[in-house]
Short mmCIF file of C-alpha atoms and ligand atoms in Angstrom, two decimals:
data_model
loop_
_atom_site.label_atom_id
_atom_site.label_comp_id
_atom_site.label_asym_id
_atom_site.label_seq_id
_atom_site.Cartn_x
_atom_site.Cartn_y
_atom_site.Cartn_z
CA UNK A 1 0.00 0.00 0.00
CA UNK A 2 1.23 3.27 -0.64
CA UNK A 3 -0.17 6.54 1.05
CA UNK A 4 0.51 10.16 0.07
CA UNK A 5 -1.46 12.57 1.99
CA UNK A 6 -1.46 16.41 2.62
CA UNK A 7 -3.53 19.64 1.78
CA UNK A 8 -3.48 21.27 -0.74
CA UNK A 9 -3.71 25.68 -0.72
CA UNK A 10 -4.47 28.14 -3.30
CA UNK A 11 -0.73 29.17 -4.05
CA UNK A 12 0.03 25.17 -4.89
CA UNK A 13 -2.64 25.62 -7.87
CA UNK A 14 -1.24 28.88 -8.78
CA UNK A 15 2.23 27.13 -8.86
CA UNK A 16 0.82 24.17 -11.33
CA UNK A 17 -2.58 22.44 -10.97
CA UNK A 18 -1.47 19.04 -11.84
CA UNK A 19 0.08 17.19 -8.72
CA UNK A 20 1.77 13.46 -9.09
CA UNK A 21 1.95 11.16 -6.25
CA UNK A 22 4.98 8.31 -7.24
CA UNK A 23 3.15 4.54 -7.05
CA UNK A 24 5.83 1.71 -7.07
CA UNK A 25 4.63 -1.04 -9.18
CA UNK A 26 6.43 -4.30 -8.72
CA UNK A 27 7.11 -7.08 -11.79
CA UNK A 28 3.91 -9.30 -11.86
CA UNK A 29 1.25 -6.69 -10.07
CA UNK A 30 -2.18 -8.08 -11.71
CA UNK A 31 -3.69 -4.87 -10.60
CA UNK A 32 -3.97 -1.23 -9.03
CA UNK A 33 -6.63 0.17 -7.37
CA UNK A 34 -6.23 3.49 -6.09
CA UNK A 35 -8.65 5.79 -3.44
CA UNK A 36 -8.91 9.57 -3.11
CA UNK A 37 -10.14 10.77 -0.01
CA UNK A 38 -10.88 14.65 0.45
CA UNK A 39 -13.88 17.29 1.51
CA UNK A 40 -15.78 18.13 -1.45
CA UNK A 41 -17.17 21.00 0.61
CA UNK A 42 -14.03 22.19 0.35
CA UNK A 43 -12.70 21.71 -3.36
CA UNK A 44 -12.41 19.83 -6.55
CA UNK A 45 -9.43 17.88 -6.87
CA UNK A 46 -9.45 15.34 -10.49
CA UNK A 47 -8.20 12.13 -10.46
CA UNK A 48 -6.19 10.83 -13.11
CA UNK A 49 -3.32 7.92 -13.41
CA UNK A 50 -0.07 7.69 -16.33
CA UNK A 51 2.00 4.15 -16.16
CA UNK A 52 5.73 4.27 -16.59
CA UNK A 53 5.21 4.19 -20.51
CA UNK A 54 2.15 7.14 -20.75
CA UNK A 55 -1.76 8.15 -20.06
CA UNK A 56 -3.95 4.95 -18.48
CA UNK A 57 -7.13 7.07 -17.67
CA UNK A 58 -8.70 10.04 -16.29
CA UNK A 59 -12.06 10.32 -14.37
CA UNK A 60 -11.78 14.42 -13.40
CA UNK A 61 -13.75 15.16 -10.38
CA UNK A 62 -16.29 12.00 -11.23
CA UNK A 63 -14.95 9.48 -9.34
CA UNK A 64 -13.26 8.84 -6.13
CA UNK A 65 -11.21 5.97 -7.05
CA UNK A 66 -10.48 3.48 -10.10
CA UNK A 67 -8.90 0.13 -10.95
CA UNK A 68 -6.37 -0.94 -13.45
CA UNK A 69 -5.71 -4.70 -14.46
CA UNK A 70 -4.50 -6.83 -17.57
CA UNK A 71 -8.38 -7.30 -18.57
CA UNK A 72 -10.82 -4.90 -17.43
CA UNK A 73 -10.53 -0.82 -15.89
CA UNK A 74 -12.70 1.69 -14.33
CA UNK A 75 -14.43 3.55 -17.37
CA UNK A 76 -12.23 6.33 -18.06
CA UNK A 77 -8.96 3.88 -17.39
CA UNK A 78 -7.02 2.18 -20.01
CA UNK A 79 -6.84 -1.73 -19.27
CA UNK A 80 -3.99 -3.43 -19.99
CA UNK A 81 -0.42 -4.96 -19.18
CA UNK A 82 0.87 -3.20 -15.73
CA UNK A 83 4.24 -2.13 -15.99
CA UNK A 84 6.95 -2.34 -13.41
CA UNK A 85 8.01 0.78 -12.41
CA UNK A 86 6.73 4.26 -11.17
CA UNK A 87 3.65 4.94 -12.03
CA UNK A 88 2.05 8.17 -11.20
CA UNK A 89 -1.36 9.22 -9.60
CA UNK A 90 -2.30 12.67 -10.72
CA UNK A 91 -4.54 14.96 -9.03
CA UNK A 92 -5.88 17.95 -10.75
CA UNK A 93 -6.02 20.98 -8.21
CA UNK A 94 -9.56 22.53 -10.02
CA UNK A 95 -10.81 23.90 -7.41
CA UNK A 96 -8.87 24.31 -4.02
CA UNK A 97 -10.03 26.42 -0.73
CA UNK A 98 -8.36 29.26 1.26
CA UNK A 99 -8.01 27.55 3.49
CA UNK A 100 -6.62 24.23 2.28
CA UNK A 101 -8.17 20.95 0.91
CA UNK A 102 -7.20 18.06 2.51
CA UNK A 103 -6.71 14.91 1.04
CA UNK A 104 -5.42 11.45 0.72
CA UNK A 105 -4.55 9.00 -1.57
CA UNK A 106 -4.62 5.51 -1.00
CA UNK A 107 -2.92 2.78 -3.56
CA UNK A 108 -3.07 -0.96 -3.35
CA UNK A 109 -1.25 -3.35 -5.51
CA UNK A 110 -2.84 -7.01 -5.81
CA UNK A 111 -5.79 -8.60 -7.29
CA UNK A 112 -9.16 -6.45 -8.15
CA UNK A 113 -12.21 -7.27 -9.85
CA UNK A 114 -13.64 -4.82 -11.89
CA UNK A 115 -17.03 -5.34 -12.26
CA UNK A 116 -18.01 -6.29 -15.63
CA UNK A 117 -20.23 -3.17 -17.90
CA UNK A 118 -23.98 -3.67 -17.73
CA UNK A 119 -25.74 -4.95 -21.13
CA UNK A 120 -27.26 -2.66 -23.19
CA UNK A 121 -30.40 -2.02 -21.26
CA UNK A 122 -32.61 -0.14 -24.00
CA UNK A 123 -34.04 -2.22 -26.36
CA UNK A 124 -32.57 -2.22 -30.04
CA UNK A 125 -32.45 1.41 -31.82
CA UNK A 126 -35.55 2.49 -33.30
CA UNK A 127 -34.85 5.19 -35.82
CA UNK A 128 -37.23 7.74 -37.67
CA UNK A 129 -37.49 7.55 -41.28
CA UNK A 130 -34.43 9.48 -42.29
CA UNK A 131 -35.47 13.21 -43.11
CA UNK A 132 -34.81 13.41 -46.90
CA UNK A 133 -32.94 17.22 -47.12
CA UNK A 134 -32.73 18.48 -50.60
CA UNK A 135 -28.90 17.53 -51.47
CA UNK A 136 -26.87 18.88 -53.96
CA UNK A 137 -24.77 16.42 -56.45
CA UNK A 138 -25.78 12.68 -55.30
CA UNK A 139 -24.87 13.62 -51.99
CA UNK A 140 -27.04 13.66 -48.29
CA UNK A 141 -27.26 15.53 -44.67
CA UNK A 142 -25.96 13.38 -42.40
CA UNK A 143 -27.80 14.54 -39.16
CA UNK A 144 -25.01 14.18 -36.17
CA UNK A 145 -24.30 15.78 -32.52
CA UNK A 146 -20.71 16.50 -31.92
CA UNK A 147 -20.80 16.36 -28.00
CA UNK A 148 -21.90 14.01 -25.62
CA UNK A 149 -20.82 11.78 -22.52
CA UNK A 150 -20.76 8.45 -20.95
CA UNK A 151 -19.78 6.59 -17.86
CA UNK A 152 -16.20 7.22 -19.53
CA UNK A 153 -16.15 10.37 -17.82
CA UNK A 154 -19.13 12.35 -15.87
CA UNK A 155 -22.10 10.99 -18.24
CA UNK A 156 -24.94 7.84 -16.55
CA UNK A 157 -25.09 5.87 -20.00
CA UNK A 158 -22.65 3.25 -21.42
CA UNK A 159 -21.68 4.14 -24.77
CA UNK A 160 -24.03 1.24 -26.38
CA UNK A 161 -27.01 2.70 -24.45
CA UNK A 162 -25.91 6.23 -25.83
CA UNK A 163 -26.17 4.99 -29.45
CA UNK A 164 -29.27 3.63 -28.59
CA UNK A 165 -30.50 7.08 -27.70
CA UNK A 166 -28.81 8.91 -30.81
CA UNK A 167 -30.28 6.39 -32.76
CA UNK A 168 -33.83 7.03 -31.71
CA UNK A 169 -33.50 10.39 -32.16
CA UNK A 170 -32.82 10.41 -35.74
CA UNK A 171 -29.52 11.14 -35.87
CA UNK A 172 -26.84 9.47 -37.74
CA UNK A 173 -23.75 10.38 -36.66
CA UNK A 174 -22.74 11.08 -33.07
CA UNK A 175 -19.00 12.23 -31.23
CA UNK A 176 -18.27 10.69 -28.43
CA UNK A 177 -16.05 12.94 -26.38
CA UNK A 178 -15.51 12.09 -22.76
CA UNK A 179 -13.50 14.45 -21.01
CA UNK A 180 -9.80 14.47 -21.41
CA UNK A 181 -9.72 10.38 -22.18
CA UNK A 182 -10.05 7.79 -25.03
CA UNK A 183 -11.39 5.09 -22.86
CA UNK A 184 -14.81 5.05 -24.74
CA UNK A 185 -12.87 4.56 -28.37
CA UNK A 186 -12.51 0.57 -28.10
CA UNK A 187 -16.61 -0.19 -27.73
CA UNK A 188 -17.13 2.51 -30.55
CA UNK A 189 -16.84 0.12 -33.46
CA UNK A 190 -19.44 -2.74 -31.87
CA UNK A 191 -22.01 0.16 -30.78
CA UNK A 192 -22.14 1.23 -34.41
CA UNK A 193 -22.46 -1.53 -36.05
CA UNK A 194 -25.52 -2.51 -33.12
CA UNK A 195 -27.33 1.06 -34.26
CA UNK A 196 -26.23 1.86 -37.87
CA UNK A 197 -25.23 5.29 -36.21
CA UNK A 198 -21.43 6.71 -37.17
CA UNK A 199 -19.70 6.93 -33.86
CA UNK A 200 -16.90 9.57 -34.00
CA UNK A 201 -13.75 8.88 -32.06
CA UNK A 202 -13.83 11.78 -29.69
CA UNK A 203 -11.97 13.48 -26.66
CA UNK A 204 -13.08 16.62 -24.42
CA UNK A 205 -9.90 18.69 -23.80
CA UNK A 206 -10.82 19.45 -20.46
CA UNK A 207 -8.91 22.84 -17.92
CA UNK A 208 -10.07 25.01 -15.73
CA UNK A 209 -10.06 27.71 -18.64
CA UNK A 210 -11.17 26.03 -21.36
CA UNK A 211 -12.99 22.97 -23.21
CA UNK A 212 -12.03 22.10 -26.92
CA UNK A 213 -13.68 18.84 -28.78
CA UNK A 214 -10.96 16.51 -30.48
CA UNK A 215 -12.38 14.62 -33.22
CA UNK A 216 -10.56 11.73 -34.97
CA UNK A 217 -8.43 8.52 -34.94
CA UNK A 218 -5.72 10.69 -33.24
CA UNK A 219 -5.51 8.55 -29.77
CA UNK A 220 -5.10 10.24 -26.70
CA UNK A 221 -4.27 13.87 -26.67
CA UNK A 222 -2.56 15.63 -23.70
CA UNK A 223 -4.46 17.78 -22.36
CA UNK A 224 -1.62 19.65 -20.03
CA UNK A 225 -0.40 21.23 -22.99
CA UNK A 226 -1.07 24.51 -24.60
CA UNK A 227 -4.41 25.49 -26.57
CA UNK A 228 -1.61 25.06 -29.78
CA UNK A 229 -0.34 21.99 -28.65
CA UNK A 230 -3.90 20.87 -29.02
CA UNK A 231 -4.04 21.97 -32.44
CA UNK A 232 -1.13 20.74 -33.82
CA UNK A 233 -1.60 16.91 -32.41
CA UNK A 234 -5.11 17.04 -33.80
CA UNK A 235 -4.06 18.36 -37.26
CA UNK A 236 -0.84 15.82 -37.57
CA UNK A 237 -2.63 12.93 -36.42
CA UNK A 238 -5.68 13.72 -38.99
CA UNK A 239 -8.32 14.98 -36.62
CA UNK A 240 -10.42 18.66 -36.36
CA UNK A 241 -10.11 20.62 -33.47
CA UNK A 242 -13.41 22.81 -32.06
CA UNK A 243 -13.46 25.06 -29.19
CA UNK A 244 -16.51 24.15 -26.95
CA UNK A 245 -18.86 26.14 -25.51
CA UNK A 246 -16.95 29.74 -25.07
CA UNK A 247 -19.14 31.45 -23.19
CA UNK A 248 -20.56 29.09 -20.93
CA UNK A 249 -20.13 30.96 -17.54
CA UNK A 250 -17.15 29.41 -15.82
CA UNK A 251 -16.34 26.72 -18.94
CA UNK A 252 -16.02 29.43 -20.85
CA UNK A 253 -12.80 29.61 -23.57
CA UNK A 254 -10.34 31.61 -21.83
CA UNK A 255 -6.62 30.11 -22.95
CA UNK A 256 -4.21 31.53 -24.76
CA UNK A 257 -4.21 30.35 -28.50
CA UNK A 258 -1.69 31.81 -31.48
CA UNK A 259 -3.62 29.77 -33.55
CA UNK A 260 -7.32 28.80 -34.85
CA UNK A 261 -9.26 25.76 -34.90
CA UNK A 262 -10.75 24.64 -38.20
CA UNK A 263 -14.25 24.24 -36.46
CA UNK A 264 -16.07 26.29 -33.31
CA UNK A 265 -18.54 25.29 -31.36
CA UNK A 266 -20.87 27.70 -31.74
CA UNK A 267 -23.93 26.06 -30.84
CA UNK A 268 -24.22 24.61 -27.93
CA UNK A 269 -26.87 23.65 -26.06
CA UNK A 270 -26.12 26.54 -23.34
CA UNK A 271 -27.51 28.92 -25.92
CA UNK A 272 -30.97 27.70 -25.35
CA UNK A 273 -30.59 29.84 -21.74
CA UNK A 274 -30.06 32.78 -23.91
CA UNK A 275 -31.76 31.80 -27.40
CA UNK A 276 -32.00 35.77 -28.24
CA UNK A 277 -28.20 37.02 -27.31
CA UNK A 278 -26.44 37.44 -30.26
CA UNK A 279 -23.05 36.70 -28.41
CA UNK A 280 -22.15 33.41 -29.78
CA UNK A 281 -22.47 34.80 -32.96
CA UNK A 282 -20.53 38.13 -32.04
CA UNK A 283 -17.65 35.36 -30.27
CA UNK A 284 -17.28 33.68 -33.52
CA UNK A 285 -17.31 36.56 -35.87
CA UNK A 286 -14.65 37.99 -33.60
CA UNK A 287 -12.08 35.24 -32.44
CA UNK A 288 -12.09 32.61 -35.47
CA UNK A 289 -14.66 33.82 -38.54
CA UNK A 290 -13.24 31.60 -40.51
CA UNK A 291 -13.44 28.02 -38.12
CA UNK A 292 -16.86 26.48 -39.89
CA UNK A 293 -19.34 26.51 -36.69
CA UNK A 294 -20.53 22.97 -35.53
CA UNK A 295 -23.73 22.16 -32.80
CA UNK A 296 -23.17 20.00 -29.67
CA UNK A 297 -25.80 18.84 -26.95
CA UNK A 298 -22.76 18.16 -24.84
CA UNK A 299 -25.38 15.73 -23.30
CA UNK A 300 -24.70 13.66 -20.08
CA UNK A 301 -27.83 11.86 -18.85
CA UNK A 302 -31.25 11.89 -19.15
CA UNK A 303 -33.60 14.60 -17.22
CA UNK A 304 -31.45 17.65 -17.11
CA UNK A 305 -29.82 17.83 -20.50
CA UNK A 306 -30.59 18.70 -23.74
CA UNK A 307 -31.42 15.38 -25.63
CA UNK A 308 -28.59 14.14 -28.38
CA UNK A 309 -29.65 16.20 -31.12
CA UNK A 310 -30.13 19.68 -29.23
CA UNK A 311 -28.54 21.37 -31.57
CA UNK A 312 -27.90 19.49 -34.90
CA UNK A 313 -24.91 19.58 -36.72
CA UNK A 314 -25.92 18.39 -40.63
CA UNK A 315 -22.87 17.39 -42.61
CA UNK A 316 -23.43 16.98 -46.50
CA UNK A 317 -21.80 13.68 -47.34
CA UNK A 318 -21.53 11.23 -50.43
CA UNK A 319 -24.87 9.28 -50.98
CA UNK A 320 -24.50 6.20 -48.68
CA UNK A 321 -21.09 6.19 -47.82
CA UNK A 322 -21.13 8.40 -44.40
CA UNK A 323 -18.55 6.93 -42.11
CA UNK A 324 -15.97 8.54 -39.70
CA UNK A 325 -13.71 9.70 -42.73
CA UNK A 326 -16.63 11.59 -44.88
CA UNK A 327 -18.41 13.19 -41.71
CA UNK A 328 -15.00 14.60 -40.57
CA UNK A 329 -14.22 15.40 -44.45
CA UNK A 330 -17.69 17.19 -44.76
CA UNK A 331 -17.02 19.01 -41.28
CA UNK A 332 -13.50 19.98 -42.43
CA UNK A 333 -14.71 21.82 -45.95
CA UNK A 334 -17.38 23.76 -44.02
CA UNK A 335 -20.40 21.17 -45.92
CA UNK A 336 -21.98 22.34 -42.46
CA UNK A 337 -25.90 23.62 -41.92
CA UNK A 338 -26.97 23.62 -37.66
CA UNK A 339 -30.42 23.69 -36.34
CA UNK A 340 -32.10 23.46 -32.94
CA UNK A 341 -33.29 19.75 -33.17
CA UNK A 342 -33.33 16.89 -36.07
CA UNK A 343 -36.84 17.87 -36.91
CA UNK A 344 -37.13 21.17 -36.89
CA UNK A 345 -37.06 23.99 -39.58
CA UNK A 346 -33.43 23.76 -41.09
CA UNK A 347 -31.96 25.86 -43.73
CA UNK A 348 -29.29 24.40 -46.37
CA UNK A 349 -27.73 25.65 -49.40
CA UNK A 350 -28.94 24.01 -52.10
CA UNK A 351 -28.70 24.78 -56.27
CA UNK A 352 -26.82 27.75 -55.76
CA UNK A 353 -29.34 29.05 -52.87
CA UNK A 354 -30.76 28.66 -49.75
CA UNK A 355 -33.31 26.73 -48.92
CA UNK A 356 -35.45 26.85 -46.39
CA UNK A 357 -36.97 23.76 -45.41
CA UNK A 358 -40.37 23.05 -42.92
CA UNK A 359 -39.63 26.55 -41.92
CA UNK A 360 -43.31 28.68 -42.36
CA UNK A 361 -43.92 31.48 -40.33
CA UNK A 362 -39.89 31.62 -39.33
CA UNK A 363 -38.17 35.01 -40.34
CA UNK A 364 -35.11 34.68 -42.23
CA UNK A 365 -31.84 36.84 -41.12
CA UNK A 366 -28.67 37.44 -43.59
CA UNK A 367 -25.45 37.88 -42.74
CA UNK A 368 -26.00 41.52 -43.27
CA UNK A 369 -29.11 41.42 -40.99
CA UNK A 370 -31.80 41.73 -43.74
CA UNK A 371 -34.87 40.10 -42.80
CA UNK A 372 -37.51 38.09 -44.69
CA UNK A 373 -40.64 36.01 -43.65
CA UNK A 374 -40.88 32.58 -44.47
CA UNK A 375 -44.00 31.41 -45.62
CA UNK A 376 -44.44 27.57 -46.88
CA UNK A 377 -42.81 24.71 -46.16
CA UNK A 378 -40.10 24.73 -48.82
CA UNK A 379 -38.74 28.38 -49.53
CA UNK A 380 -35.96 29.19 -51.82
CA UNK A 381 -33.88 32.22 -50.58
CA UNK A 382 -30.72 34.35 -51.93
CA UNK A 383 -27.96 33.03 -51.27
CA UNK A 384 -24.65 35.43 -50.37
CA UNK A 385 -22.13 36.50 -47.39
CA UNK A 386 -23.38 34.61 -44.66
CA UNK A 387 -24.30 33.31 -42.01
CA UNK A 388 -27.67 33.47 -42.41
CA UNK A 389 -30.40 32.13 -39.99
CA UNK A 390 -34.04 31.35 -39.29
CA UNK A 391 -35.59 32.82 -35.72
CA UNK A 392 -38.61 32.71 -34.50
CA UNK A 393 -41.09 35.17 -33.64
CA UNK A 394 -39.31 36.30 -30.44
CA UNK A 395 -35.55 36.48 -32.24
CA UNK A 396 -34.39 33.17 -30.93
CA UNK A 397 -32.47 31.47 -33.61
CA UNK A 398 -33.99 27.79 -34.83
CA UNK A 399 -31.15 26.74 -37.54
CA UNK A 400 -28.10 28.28 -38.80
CA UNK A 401 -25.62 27.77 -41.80
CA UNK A 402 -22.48 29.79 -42.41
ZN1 LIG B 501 -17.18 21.20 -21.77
ZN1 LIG B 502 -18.87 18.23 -22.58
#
């Protein structure tokens, strides 16, 4: 057993927020299981774990303990071989008080079970008709949500169940980005084939000043570096960067970047607080007009979340050949068009204009603020310098395209 105990203070975070406690591992350990002890009245310290030869999980402020062996892991933690040598528990000081958080860290080397992942409990997807959007060139809309959570990190659903869910919501693609892990990437491929849904390989870049969506086969990406360390391991390892949520209160984007992400996130579902407030619009037209916007639920579990699908990111692709590589193609060249749910009124460019699709009685808004009612259910606008948008009666926007 190894113990590390102590408090941490407010100068320690200020100093560097991630702490390692050393964890000898001897030849032949079958497994680790490690405790965190502290007041959560009093702070937020994350919990994360790297083996002698890199990353083997993170579970933020979620959990207060995991397990490693050969076989299995805690969801968020990498299973797999344990090597001898000095491993290293990390704690993440997020949030730390005056007057000291306490803590201690327990780790025991021996034989754990990990208990086995429940079934899929929801019975087998059943999707909507697919909404046939007019399509330019043999092509589709590919309906998708870019953001969303499982047990890998702070979300209640496994990923199977999650696909499930997607699934009956009409969607057809859906990222899977757990925060600041790739635990979730290994039961992608079975929960796809199980719906018919594409599952993006995903990864929530997670700090206490800023969230940023990693999309791709890129494996895991270290978070501890900069905002342009970030972007450059997504863009070698051919994956899209997106900065999340900007101004969501204290998630908000706040770190220092030299560069721009291809894609923003400029929907997300915090914007239905504020459905009127121009700011996400004003944030992207400002900081990165040129990053094509995406839509993200950022859902977590049912009740108090927007359902996958709240917003919806629609991604023209080839006619029945959307998989991983076309939806991230189609995201990369901007073949974007965002609206508040799957079947609401959406407006896509189509035939060298816009069209406006089950959209009557919504007002139209161009990028140079012009406005125009909508009336019928199929209604062919100018295209020109964008982005343009539907609203309702009240201003609050109901589908977007750049
Ligand atoms: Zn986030
Ligand atoms: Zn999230």
């Amino acid at each position: 057993v190894t113990v590390h105990s102590g408090r941490w203070f407010p100068d320690d975070r200020a100093a560097a927020p991630y702490r390692y406690l050393p964890v000898d591992v001897p030849r032949g350990a079958e497994g680790l299981a490690v405790r965190l002890a502290y007041d959560r009245s009093a702070g937020v310290l994350d919990l994360g774990c790297f083996g002698p030869a890199g990353f083997r999980g993170w579970s933020g402020g979620a959990r207060d303990g995991f397990v490693i062996t050969a076989g299995a892991a805690t969801p968020g933690y990498l299973p797999g071989e344990l090597e001898a040598g000095t491993w290293q528990v990390v704690l993440g000081l997020h949030r730390v008080a005056p007057t000291g958080t306490a803590y201690e860290m327990q780790a025991h080397i021996g034989r754990f079970a990990v208990p086995d992942p429940p079934p899929p409990a929801r019975a087998p997807a059943v999707r909507p008709a697919r909404r046939a959007l007019p399509a330019d060139d043999e092509s589709q809309w590919a309906a998708g949500d870019l953001h969303s959570h499982t047990v890998h990190s702070d979300g209640t659903l496994s990923v199977a169940d999650l696909a499930t869910l997607a699934a009956s919501r009409g969607l057809d693609f859906l990222a899977v980005t757990d925060h600041n892990t790739v635990s979730h990437h290994t039961e992608l491929p079975a929960a796809a084939a199980r719906t018919g849904l594409v599952l993006l390989p995903g990864q929530e870049l997670t700090t206490g000043d800023g969230h940023a969506n990693c999309f791709g086969p890129t494996g895991w990406v270290d978070f501890r570096g900069s905002a342009d360390d970030w972007l450059t391991s997504a863009s070698s390892r051919g994956g899209l960067l997106s900065i999340n949520h900007p101004l969501a209160g204290d998630c908000a984007w706040r770190r220092p970047m030299s560069g721009r992400p291809p894609l923003v996130e400029v929907w997300h579902s915090s914007w239905t607080w504020f459905p009127r407030s121009p700011a996400p619009l004003d944030w992207w037209r400002s900081y990165a007009p040129a990053a094509v916007p995406v839509g993200g639920s950022d859902w977590h579990r049912p009740g108090n979340d927007a359902p996958p699908g709240s917003p919806t990111t629609w991604v023209r692709c080839q006619a029945g050949q959307s998989d991983v590589d076309t939806v991230l193609a189609g995201l990369a060249a901007g073949r974007v068009a965002l609206s508040a749910s799957p079947s609401g009124p959406v407006l896509v460019p189509y035939d060298g204009a816009l069209l406006a699709v089950d959209a009557d009685g919504s007002v139209a808004v161009d990028g140079e603020g012009r406005r125009r009612a909508v009336r019928g259910d199929r209604v062919t606008l100018p295209s020109g310098p964008g982005p343009h948008r539907l609203v309702d009666d009240r201003g609050a926007t109901l589908a977007l395209v750049p």
